[in-house]
Amino acid sequence: MASRSLTPFQLTATLFVALLATCHAGSIAVYWGQNDGEASLAETCASGNYEFVILAFLPKFGKGQRPQLDLGSHCDASSGGCKSQSKDIKSCQSGGVKVLLSIGGGDGSYGLSSPGDARQVAMYLWNNYLGGTSSSRPLGDAVLDGIDFDIELGGAKFWNNLASDLKKLGNNIDADKHVLLSAAPQCPFPDEWDGGAINTGLFDYVWVQFYNNPECQFNAGRQAFMDAWKRWESVPAGKIFLGLPASKDAAGTGFVPAGVLTSRVLPLIKGSPKYGGVMLWSKFYDDRTGYSSAIKSHV
């Protein structure tokens, strides 16, 4: 079939529609690190499906404890084995993917006992994972883009101090290397653990866990889901992400089939100026379902 060239008006209209679509286009963030048989970090970023990869987890820190990184079977941080991930992190970043370290998680030994404790943890994170210097950087000389707060235990106090201290370190020491902050609260609002930190207004991204929370996840009903989403839209943060499991096996409840997500859920929230995209738990499960590939063009 012969092609026809566009008139100037048609071309302008086409470009406008494309620009509009881009303005509302979202990103996909994925957690990586906790499961055997998961794609490597370099492979994860090279897929082109993700704009953010969150390394999970640093589950031990604070209250005088020696911090400990746990990336499952990918590497053994205690023996220095995770320094090999430095090359992959840099590869991700050279491809435009932001790499963050998630502190906390559903299991672990962590918490903050005072503002001074928060300051010590902030300095540790800065010197060992961010723009500072240390002789014992667990991930080698790669400089991560930021810190993710997945706080699910250990008390609710002083996380706001930690957020403030991290931002100050990034802003004061290297104005060209701002520390990104993200948080992964549960969808019941406000979050028991992350709420105080998020209210500082310092967080760039908030990926809300709309799973394992039957009262506010999508299958609780459209009204309950939208009520929760609108509450999260109200927080003083940059972008809000819809956090979902990448398969039925990834969470106890809250899985949304890809077709339902793209046809029924995303149309409800993509019009929000704070809409940022979708967060997935986790790369391991996404590898098995192809969930991110199925939703990528719709996010």
XYZ file of C-alpha atoms in Angstrom:
299
model
C 0.000 0.000 0.000
C 1.368 3.408 -0.964
C 2.086 5.768 1.931
C 0.827 9.347 2.050
C 2.743 12.221 3.569
C 1.155 14.120 6.443
C -0.040 17.694 6.029
C 1.541 20.266 8.391
C -1.667 20.270 10.452
C -1.709 16.465 10.715
C 1.960 16.412 11.620
C 1.445 19.011 14.348
C -1.537 17.096 15.720
C 0.419 13.845 15.701
C 3.340 15.420 17.538
C 0.971 16.958 20.096
C -0.663 13.594 20.813
C 2.756 11.975 21.130
C 3.894 14.706 23.507
C 0.751 14.360 25.572
C 1.275 10.606 25.824
C 4.875 11.159 26.886
C 3.836 13.645 29.578
C 1.627 11.003 31.169
C 3.985 8.095 30.525
C 5.032 6.283 33.657
C 8.019 4.205 34.692
C 8.470 0.724 36.108
C 10.484 0.160 39.271
C 11.478 -3.333 40.358
C 13.018 -4.880 43.470
C 16.000 -7.137 42.852
C 18.226 -9.298 45.030
C 16.240 -11.618 47.245
C 15.610 -14.754 45.196
C 17.628 -17.626 43.772
C 17.375 -18.013 40.014
C 16.848 -14.309 39.393
C 18.378 -12.558 36.380
C 21.619 -10.724 37.043
C 21.568 -7.016 37.738
C 23.120 -6.241 34.348
C 20.530 -8.428 32.582
C 17.747 -6.766 34.554
C 18.745 -3.305 33.390
C 19.546 -4.400 29.834
C 15.954 -5.642 29.412
C 14.857 -2.034 28.937
C 11.750 -2.632 31.045
C 12.763 -0.719 34.160
C 13.702 2.856 34.951
C 14.460 2.024 38.596
C 16.070 -1.061 40.127
C 15.972 -1.299 43.907
C 18.566 -3.521 45.581
C 16.981 -5.502 48.392
C 17.987 -5.322 51.205
C 20.146 -3.791 53.920
C 18.160 -5.538 56.691
C 20.503 -4.893 59.596
C 21.512 -1.429 60.794
C 20.985 1.124 63.540
C 20.948 0.874 67.333
C 24.682 0.245 67.422
C 24.580 -2.754 65.114
C 27.094 -3.393 62.373
C 25.158 -2.927 59.118
C 24.823 -5.993 56.922
C 23.860 -6.188 53.251
C 21.861 -9.212 52.067
C 21.478 -9.818 48.343
C 20.502 -13.461 48.706
C 22.432 -15.893 46.521
C 23.695 -13.160 44.189
C 26.731 -12.539 46.385
C 28.085 -12.805 49.934
C 28.608 -9.320 51.308
C 30.273 -10.580 54.502
C 33.223 -11.908 52.499
C 33.391 -8.918 50.143
C 31.747 -10.855 47.344
C 29.213 -8.159 46.483
C 31.886 -5.784 45.223
C 31.550 -7.697 41.965
C 28.172 -5.999 41.503
C 29.891 -2.643 40.964
C 30.355 -3.256 37.240
C 26.681 -4.152 36.794
C 25.542 -1.089 38.738
C 27.612 1.167 36.510
C 26.245 -0.613 33.438
C 22.706 0.045 34.642
C 23.422 3.694 35.275
C 25.109 4.191 31.914
C 21.864 2.947 30.369
C 19.818 5.513 32.273
C 18.545 3.194 35.008
C 18.534 4.573 38.554
C 19.842 2.091 41.146
C 18.820 2.500 44.781
C 19.543 0.517 47.940
C 16.514 -0.515 49.973
C 16.985 -0.436 53.727
C 14.709 -2.481 55.954
C 12.355 -5.075 54.532
C 9.825 -7.440 56.041
C 12.466 -9.345 58.003
C 15.571 -8.090 59.693
C 17.079 -6.341 62.670
C 16.923 -2.602 62.206
C 15.702 0.584 63.786
C 16.814 3.983 65.015
C 17.181 4.937 68.653
C 17.766 8.696 68.396
C 18.512 11.577 66.010
C 22.200 10.865 66.618
C 21.719 7.236 65.621
C 19.968 8.386 62.444
C 22.932 10.664 61.692
C 25.370 7.783 62.121
C 23.349 5.561 59.784
C 23.147 8.389 57.240
C 26.928 8.796 57.321
C 27.387 5.047 56.956
C 25.092 4.936 53.920
C 26.757 7.998 52.398
C 30.303 6.682 52.825
C 29.597 3.062 51.888
C 26.962 3.260 49.143
C 26.598 6.863 48.002
C 29.028 9.701 47.259
C 31.329 9.352 50.253
C 34.438 7.262 50.730
C 35.195 4.166 52.768
C 37.695 1.318 52.640
C 34.881 -1.191 53.037
C 32.272 -0.312 50.410
C 30.167 -3.511 50.103
C 29.271 -2.824 46.448
C 32.686 -1.560 45.442
C 33.266 1.897 44.016
C 29.889 2.228 42.288
C 27.917 5.206 43.580
C 24.234 4.400 43.996
C 21.575 6.931 43.049
C 19.688 6.847 46.312
C 18.137 5.075 49.281
C 14.764 3.365 49.502
C 12.940 3.209 52.848
C 11.079 -0.110 53.148
C 10.451 0.204 56.845
C 8.128 -2.484 58.188
C 9.377 -2.957 61.769
C 11.823 -1.500 64.273
C 9.747 1.451 65.433
C 8.415 4.542 63.691
C 10.724 7.184 65.164
C 13.640 9.086 63.649
C 13.181 7.997 60.019
C 12.459 11.648 59.248
C 15.874 12.501 60.713
C 17.528 9.887 58.522
C 15.830 11.253 55.406
C 16.851 14.810 56.247
C 20.451 13.835 56.981
C 20.773 11.907 53.704
C 19.429 14.791 51.652
C 21.740 17.249 53.401
C 24.769 15.083 52.718
C 23.969 14.910 49.033
C 23.189 18.590 48.683
C 26.075 19.913 50.734
C 28.881 17.704 49.502
C 28.110 17.278 45.811
C 25.432 19.445 44.270
C 25.613 17.413 41.053
C 24.890 14.123 42.804
C 21.653 14.544 44.699
C 20.573 11.595 46.786
C 17.252 10.238 45.603
C 14.897 9.076 48.322
C 12.068 6.608 47.852
C 9.727 4.822 50.223
C 7.578 1.702 50.048
C 4.701 2.226 52.490
C 1.701 -0.071 52.857
C -1.473 1.271 51.243
C -3.452 1.834 54.494
C -3.021 5.551 55.124
C -1.015 6.903 56.864
C 1.727 4.289 56.928
C 2.637 3.144 60.419
C 6.374 3.189 59.758
C 7.194 5.435 56.799
C 4.528 8.088 57.357
C 6.615 10.525 59.372
C 9.550 10.368 56.982
C 7.362 10.859 53.908
C 5.767 13.921 55.488
C 9.140 15.691 55.453
C 8.524 16.406 51.767
C 11.995 15.080 50.924
C 10.962 11.948 49.029
C 11.240 11.846 45.264
C 9.264 8.629 44.822
C 6.730 6.728 46.897
C 5.856 3.240 45.639
C 2.846 2.241 47.683
C 2.342 -1.458 48.377
C -1.182 -2.152 47.133
C -0.814 -5.824 48.039
C -1.000 -7.894 51.222
C -3.429 -5.183 52.355
C -6.941 -6.457 51.513
C -8.687 -3.269 52.644
C -7.148 -0.995 49.988
C -5.817 -3.110 47.131
C -7.732 -3.114 43.844
C -9.767 -6.248 44.492
C -11.221 -4.555 47.591
C -13.348 -2.629 45.106
C -12.877 0.452 42.981
C -14.021 2.880 45.685
C -11.744 1.517 48.399
C -8.805 1.462 46.010
C -9.387 5.001 44.746
C -9.908 6.352 48.260
C -6.496 4.978 49.214
C -4.841 6.224 46.028
C -6.189 9.760 46.554
C -4.907 9.791 50.119
C -1.448 8.879 48.887
C -1.671 11.556 46.209
C -1.951 14.083 49.023
C 1.488 13.401 50.514
C 4.285 15.944 49.861
C 6.311 13.687 47.565
C 7.394 13.835 43.934
C 5.768 10.856 42.212
C 3.459 8.108 43.472
C 3.778 4.578 42.095
C 1.296 1.721 42.206
C 3.095 -1.152 43.929
C 2.037 -4.643 42.796
C 3.228 -8.263 42.919
C 4.531 -9.503 39.558
C 2.770 -12.855 40.013
C 0.235 -14.575 42.233
C 3.097 -16.268 44.068
C 4.829 -12.965 44.855
C 2.340 -11.935 47.559
C -0.456 -13.341 49.664
C -3.071 -11.038 48.142
C -3.294 -8.159 45.684
C -2.171 -9.655 42.380
C -3.780 -7.873 39.426
C -3.614 -9.659 36.032
C -1.806 -7.590 33.421
C -4.914 -7.231 31.264
C -6.956 -5.967 34.211
C -4.221 -3.536 35.185
C -3.973 -1.994 31.728
C -7.706 -1.863 30.995
C -9.283 -1.119 34.377
C -6.729 0.107 36.907
C -4.228 2.369 35.158
C -6.957 4.440 33.427
C -8.185 5.413 36.909
C -4.873 6.841 38.091
C -2.786 7.892 35.081
C -4.461 11.301 34.955
C -2.969 12.253 38.304
C -0.142 14.798 38.079
C 1.678 12.760 40.720
C 1.331 9.456 38.879
C 4.787 7.946 38.451
C 4.167 4.424 37.221
C 4.215 0.896 38.630
C 6.514 -0.779 41.154
C 6.886 -4.555 41.024
C 7.869 -7.116 43.616
C 10.046 -8.568 42.315
C 12.419 -9.290 39.427
C 12.406 -13.003 40.257
C 8.638 -13.247 39.784
C 8.673 -10.929 36.780
C 11.178 -13.273 35.134
C 8.603 -16.042 35.372
C 5.501 -14.164 34.251
C 6.767 -11.481 31.874
C 4.521 -9.044 33.732
C 6.626 -5.936 33.059
C 6.807 -6.725 29.348
C 3.019 -7.101 29.222
C 2.357 -3.715 30.855
C 5.335 -1.637 29.692
C 3.605 0.095 26.791
C 0.582 0.968 28.956
C 2.336 2.318 32.057
